[in-house]
Amino acid sequence: MKTAIYPGSFDPITNGHLDIIKRASELFDRVIVAVIKNPSKKSQFSLADRVEMIKKCVPGVIVESFDGLLVEYARQKGAKTIVRGLRAVSDFDYEFQMALTNRKMAPTIETIFLMTDYRYSYLSSSFVKQIAALGGDVSELVPAPVAKKLKKRGE
Ligand code: ADP
């Protein structure tokens, strides 16, 4: 059974994330979407909200939260692969650093990158939050339950 972990903040999940989850699910027997509990990164949605939104959007996929070292979490889950998405060149530096650091700590765990679909190359959670905060329509950018939640927040 080949398990992959797709970790991220998912604050909130967007159509870009969804696309990565769907494509990773074609490659692995089991994909665990792992929501990072990162106290140093301020998030708009609580950990529980972020997990719940993903569960609503991708039924059948395992969604969990975790804190501590990602490679430790992956080991616990029996996962040999970490999946990340890549958009523009601007993602590269951070992802490169993270992948090499994780490899240093856990040489048997591989990070693989799925290139974004051209439809989502500009799409980020922070962009979505900014648009929603200004009263813009995000229904084309995020799954329906997320759009609903963002709209509720703005009211
Ligand atoms: P993090 O805080 O860990 O970067 P994010 O939720 O912002 O968490 O992103 C999780 C992963 O999904 C990252 O690898 C990021 O590059 C990727 N990602 C985010 N948005 C998109 C998108 N529109 N298309 C493809 N990958 C994406």
mmCIF file of C-alpha atoms and ligand atoms in Angstrom:
data_model
loop_
_atom_site.group_PDB
_atom_site.id
_atom_site.type_symbol
_atom_site.label_atom_id
_atom_site.label_comp_id
_atom_site.label_asym_id
_atom_site.label_seq_id
_atom_site.Cartn_x
_atom_site.Cartn_y
_atom_site.Cartn_z
ATOM 1 C CA MET A 1 0.000 0.000 0.000
ATOM 2 C CA LYS A 2 1.635 3.219 -1.187
ATOM 3 C CA THR A 3 0.778 6.143 1.076
ATOM 4 C CA ALA A 4 1.524 9.804 0.388
ATOM 5 C CA ILE A 5 1.161 12.766 2.689
ATOM 6 C CA TYR A 6 0.015 16.103 1.268
ATOM 7 C CA PRO A 7 0.830 18.635 3.987
ATOM 8 C CA GLY A 8 -0.116 22.286 4.058
ATOM 9 C CA SER A 9 -1.813 25.124 5.869
ATOM 10 C CA PHE A 10 -4.953 24.950 3.718
ATOM 11 C CA ASP A 11 -6.152 28.280 5.109
ATOM 12 C CA PRO A 12 -8.540 27.690 3.353
ATOM 13 C CA ILE A 13 -8.410 24.878 0.779
ATOM 14 C CA THR A 14 -8.634 26.169 -2.822
ATOM 15 C CA ASN A 15 -9.349 24.586 -6.203
ATOM 16 C CA GLY A 16 -5.579 24.478 -6.728
ATOM 17 C CA HIS A 17 -5.139 22.264 -3.650
ATOM 18 C CA LEU A 18 -8.092 20.116 -4.753
ATOM 19 C CA ASP A 19 -6.488 19.517 -8.119
ATOM 20 C CA ILE A 20 -3.271 18.338 -6.445
ATOM 21 C CA ILE A 21 -5.233 16.001 -4.131
ATOM 22 C CA LYS A 22 -7.114 14.470 -7.069
ATOM 23 C CA ARG A 23 -3.992 13.966 -9.122
ATOM 24 C CA ALA A 24 -2.024 12.534 -6.183
ATOM 25 C CA SER A 25 -4.896 10.112 -5.532
ATOM 26 C CA GLU A 26 -4.345 8.680 -9.034
ATOM 27 C CA LEU A 27 -0.716 7.964 -8.195
ATOM 28 C CA PHE A 28 -1.003 6.539 -4.685
ATOM 29 C CA ASP A 29 -3.209 3.992 -2.942
ATOM 30 C CA ARG A 30 -3.794 6.378 -0.071
ATOM 31 C CA VAL A 31 -3.349 10.141 0.226
ATOM 32 C CA ILE A 32 -3.463 11.731 3.640
ATOM 33 C CA VAL A 33 -4.137 15.453 3.594
ATOM 34 C CA ALA A 34 -2.296 16.730 6.657
ATOM 35 C CA VAL A 35 -3.216 20.148 7.984
ATOM 36 C CA ILE A 36 -0.300 21.761 9.754
ATOM 37 C CA LYS A 37 -0.899 23.086 13.217
ATOM 38 C CA ASN A 38 1.628 25.873 13.008
ATOM 39 C CA PRO A 39 1.336 28.375 15.834
ATOM 40 C CA SER A 40 3.980 30.662 14.271
ATOM 41 C CA LYS A 41 1.928 31.120 11.094
ATOM 42 C CA LYS A 42 -1.205 33.097 11.793
ATOM 43 C CA SER A 43 -4.182 31.479 10.164
ATOM 44 C CA GLN A 44 -7.600 32.923 9.503
ATOM 45 C CA PHE A 45 -9.429 29.658 10.049
ATOM 46 C CA SER A 46 -9.020 27.444 13.091
ATOM 47 C CA LEU A 47 -7.390 24.064 12.664
ATOM 48 C CA ALA A 48 -10.741 22.332 13.182
ATOM 49 C CA ASP A 49 -12.416 24.538 10.550
ATOM 50 C CA ARG A 50 -9.665 23.901 8.021
ATOM 51 C CA VAL A 51 -9.910 20.133 8.528
ATOM 52 C CA GLU A 52 -13.711 20.188 8.338
ATOM 53 C CA MET A 53 -13.743 22.213 5.116
ATOM 54 C CA ILE A 54 -11.372 19.780 3.399
ATOM 55 C CA LYS A 55 -13.434 16.798 4.556
ATOM 56 C CA LYS A 56 -16.531 18.368 3.044
ATOM 57 C CA CYS A 57 -14.766 19.029 -0.257
ATOM 58 C CA VAL A 58 -13.016 15.687 -0.736
ATOM 59 C CA PRO A 59 -15.118 12.897 0.706
ATOM 60 C CA GLY A 60 -13.207 9.643 0.873
ATOM 61 C CA VAL A 61 -9.801 11.229 1.376
ATOM 62 C CA ILE A 62 -8.186 10.996 4.803
ATOM 63 C CA VAL A 63 -7.777 14.404 6.422
ATOM 64 C CA GLU A 64 -5.845 14.844 9.634
ATOM 65 C CA SER A 65 -4.021 17.549 11.506
ATOM 66 C CA PHE A 66 -0.551 17.277 12.905
ATOM 67 C CA ASP A 67 2.103 19.238 14.705
ATOM 68 C CA GLY A 68 5.790 18.571 15.150
ATOM 69 C CA LEU A 69 8.103 17.260 12.468
ATOM 70 C CA LEU A 70 6.523 16.379 9.138
ATOM 71 C CA VAL A 71 8.939 13.488 8.525
ATOM 72 C CA GLU A 72 8.091 12.007 11.924
ATOM 73 C CA TYR A 73 4.409 12.220 11.104
ATOM 74 C CA ALA A 74 5.044 10.591 7.704
ATOM 75 C CA ARG A 75 6.988 7.774 9.391
ATOM 76 C CA GLN A 76 4.150 7.177 11.835
ATOM 77 C CA LYS A 77 1.735 6.876 8.940
ATOM 78 C CA GLY A 78 3.984 4.531 6.995
ATOM 79 C CA ALA A 79 4.278 7.083 4.179
ATOM 80 C CA LYS A 80 7.402 7.218 2.056
ATOM 81 C CA THR A 81 6.289 10.191 -0.017
ATOM 82 C CA ILE A 82 5.472 13.813 0.663
ATOM 83 C CA VAL A 83 3.528 15.567 -2.081
ATOM 84 C CA ARG A 84 3.752 19.312 -2.641
ATOM 85 C CA GLY A 85 2.397 21.555 -5.377
ATOM 86 C CA LEU A 86 4.479 23.998 -7.391
ATOM 87 C CA ARG A 87 3.117 27.152 -8.951
ATOM 88 C CA ALA A 88 5.467 29.902 -10.025
ATOM 89 C CA VAL A 89 9.233 30.150 -9.594
ATOM 90 C CA SER A 90 8.470 31.999 -6.362
ATOM 91 C CA ASP A 91 7.431 28.704 -4.733
ATOM 92 C CA PHE A 92 10.698 27.040 -5.638
ATOM 93 C CA ASP A 93 13.096 28.484 -3.063
ATOM 94 C CA TYR A 94 10.986 27.576 -0.077
ATOM 95 C CA GLU A 95 10.006 24.155 -1.413
ATOM 96 C CA PHE A 96 13.603 23.341 -2.342
ATOM 97 C CA GLN A 97 14.808 24.221 1.146
ATOM 98 C CA MET A 98 12.052 22.248 2.814
ATOM 99 C CA ALA A 99 12.557 19.170 0.631
ATOM 100 C CA LEU A 100 16.313 19.099 1.256
ATOM 101 C CA THR A 101 15.900 19.664 4.990
ATOM 102 C CA ASN A 102 13.381 16.853 5.199
ATOM 103 C CA ARG A 103 15.648 14.558 3.185
ATOM 104 C CA LYS A 104 18.521 15.315 5.551
ATOM 105 C CA MET A 105 16.361 14.272 8.488
ATOM 106 C CA ALA A 106 14.742 11.301 6.776
ATOM 107 C CA PRO A 107 16.662 10.083 3.693
ATOM 108 C CA THR A 108 14.131 7.370 2.875
ATOM 109 C CA ILE A 109 11.218 9.782 2.578
ATOM 110 C CA GLU A 110 10.971 11.394 -0.858
ATOM 111 C CA THR A 111 9.269 14.709 -1.657
ATOM 112 C CA ILE A 112 7.594 14.852 -5.042
ATOM 113 C CA PHE A 113 6.185 17.939 -6.753
ATOM 114 C CA LEU A 114 3.121 18.148 -8.907
ATOM 115 C CA MET A 115 3.072 21.125 -11.239
ATOM 116 C CA THR A 116 -0.034 23.242 -10.871
ATOM 117 C CA ASP A 117 -2.665 23.152 -13.551
ATOM 118 C CA TYR A 118 -2.535 26.340 -15.656
ATOM 119 C CA ARG A 119 -6.017 27.243 -14.375
ATOM 120 C CA TYR A 120 -4.714 27.523 -10.816
ATOM 121 C CA SER A 121 -1.215 28.857 -11.298
ATOM 122 C CA TYR A 122 -2.170 32.255 -9.873
ATOM 123 C CA LEU A 123 -4.309 30.854 -7.077
ATOM 124 C CA SER A 124 -3.344 31.001 -3.408
ATOM 125 C CA SER A 125 -5.219 30.883 -0.115
ATOM 126 C CA SER A 126 -4.054 34.387 0.776
ATOM 127 C CA PHE A 127 -5.291 35.752 -2.550
ATOM 128 C CA VAL A 128 -8.679 34.151 -1.897
ATOM 129 C CA LYS A 129 -8.857 35.630 1.604
ATOM 130 C CA GLN A 130 -8.039 39.111 0.318
ATOM 131 C CA ILE A 131 -10.700 38.977 -2.385
ATOM 132 C CA ALA A 132 -13.310 37.655 0.059
ATOM 133 C CA ALA A 133 -12.432 40.305 2.645
ATOM 134 C CA LEU A 134 -13.065 42.982 0.027
ATOM 135 C CA GLY A 135 -16.445 41.491 -0.827
ATOM 136 C CA GLY A 136 -15.325 39.874 -4.106
ATOM 137 C CA ASP A 137 -16.708 36.675 -5.575
ATOM 138 C CA VAL A 138 -14.489 33.647 -4.909
ATOM 139 C CA SER A 139 -16.886 30.966 -6.125
ATOM 140 C CA GLU A 140 -14.668 30.106 -9.109
ATOM 141 C CA LEU A 141 -11.565 29.801 -6.946
ATOM 142 C CA VAL A 142 -12.630 27.594 -4.041
ATOM 143 C CA PRO A 143 -15.032 24.667 -3.544
ATOM 144 C CA ALA A 144 -18.627 25.611 -2.662
ATOM 145 C CA PRO A 145 -18.461 24.889 1.111
ATOM 146 C CA VAL A 146 -15.431 27.197 1.395
ATOM 147 C CA ALA A 147 -17.069 29.976 -0.624
ATOM 148 C CA LYS A 148 -20.084 29.713 1.657
ATOM 149 C CA LYS A 149 -17.962 29.925 4.784
ATOM 150 C CA LEU A 150 -15.997 32.915 3.481
ATOM 151 C CA LYS A 151 -19.209 34.678 2.550
ATOM 152 C CA LYS A 152 -20.636 34.078 6.010
ATOM 153 C CA ARG A 153 -17.503 35.596 7.551
ATOM 154 C CA GLY A 154 -17.869 38.722 5.455
ATOM 155 C CA GLU A 155 -21.467 39.318 6.461
HETATM 156 P P1 ADP B 1 2.049 25.890 3.177
HETATM 157 O O1 ADP B 1 1.828 26.910 4.240
HETATM 158 O O2 ADP B 1 2.618 24.602 3.720
HETATM 159 O O3 ADP B 1 2.777 26.367 1.953
HETATM 160 P P2 ADP B 1 -0.376 25.907 1.574
HETATM 161 O O4 ADP B 1 -1.746 25.511 2.020
HETATM 162 O O5 ADP B 1 -0.173 27.325 1.176
HETATM 163 O O6 ADP B 1 0.575 25.454 2.746
HETATM 164 O O7 ADP B 1 0.073 24.994 0.361
HETATM 165 C C1 ADP B 1 0.210 23.604 0.477
HETATM 166 C C2 ADP B 1 0.861 23.069 -0.779
HETATM 167 O O8 ADP B 1 -0.009 23.244 -1.889
HETATM 168 C C3 ADP B 1 2.154 23.781 -1.177
HETATM 169 O O9 ADP B 1 3.047 22.833 -1.738
HETATM 170 C C4 ADP B 1 1.718 24.778 -2.222
HETATM 171 O O10 ADP B 1 2.759 25.095 -3.114
HETATM 172 C C5 ADP B 1 0.623 23.983 -2.907
HETATM 173 N N1 ADP B 1 -0.349 24.851 -3.570
HETATM 174 C C6 ADP B 1 -0.998 25.912 -3.063
HETATM 175 N N2 ADP B 1 -1.805 26.477 -3.984
HETATM 176 C C7 ADP B 1 -1.641 25.757 -5.131
HETATM 177 C C8 ADP B 1 -2.155 25.853 -6.474
HETATM 178 N N3 ADP B 1 -2.984 26.824 -6.808
HETATM 179 N N4 ADP B 1 -1.753 24.938 -7.384
HETATM 180 C C9 ADP B 1 -0.871 23.971 -7.029
HETATM 181 N N5 ADP B 1 -0.332 23.838 -5.792
HETATM 182 C C10 ADP B 1 -0.718 24.704 -4.862
#
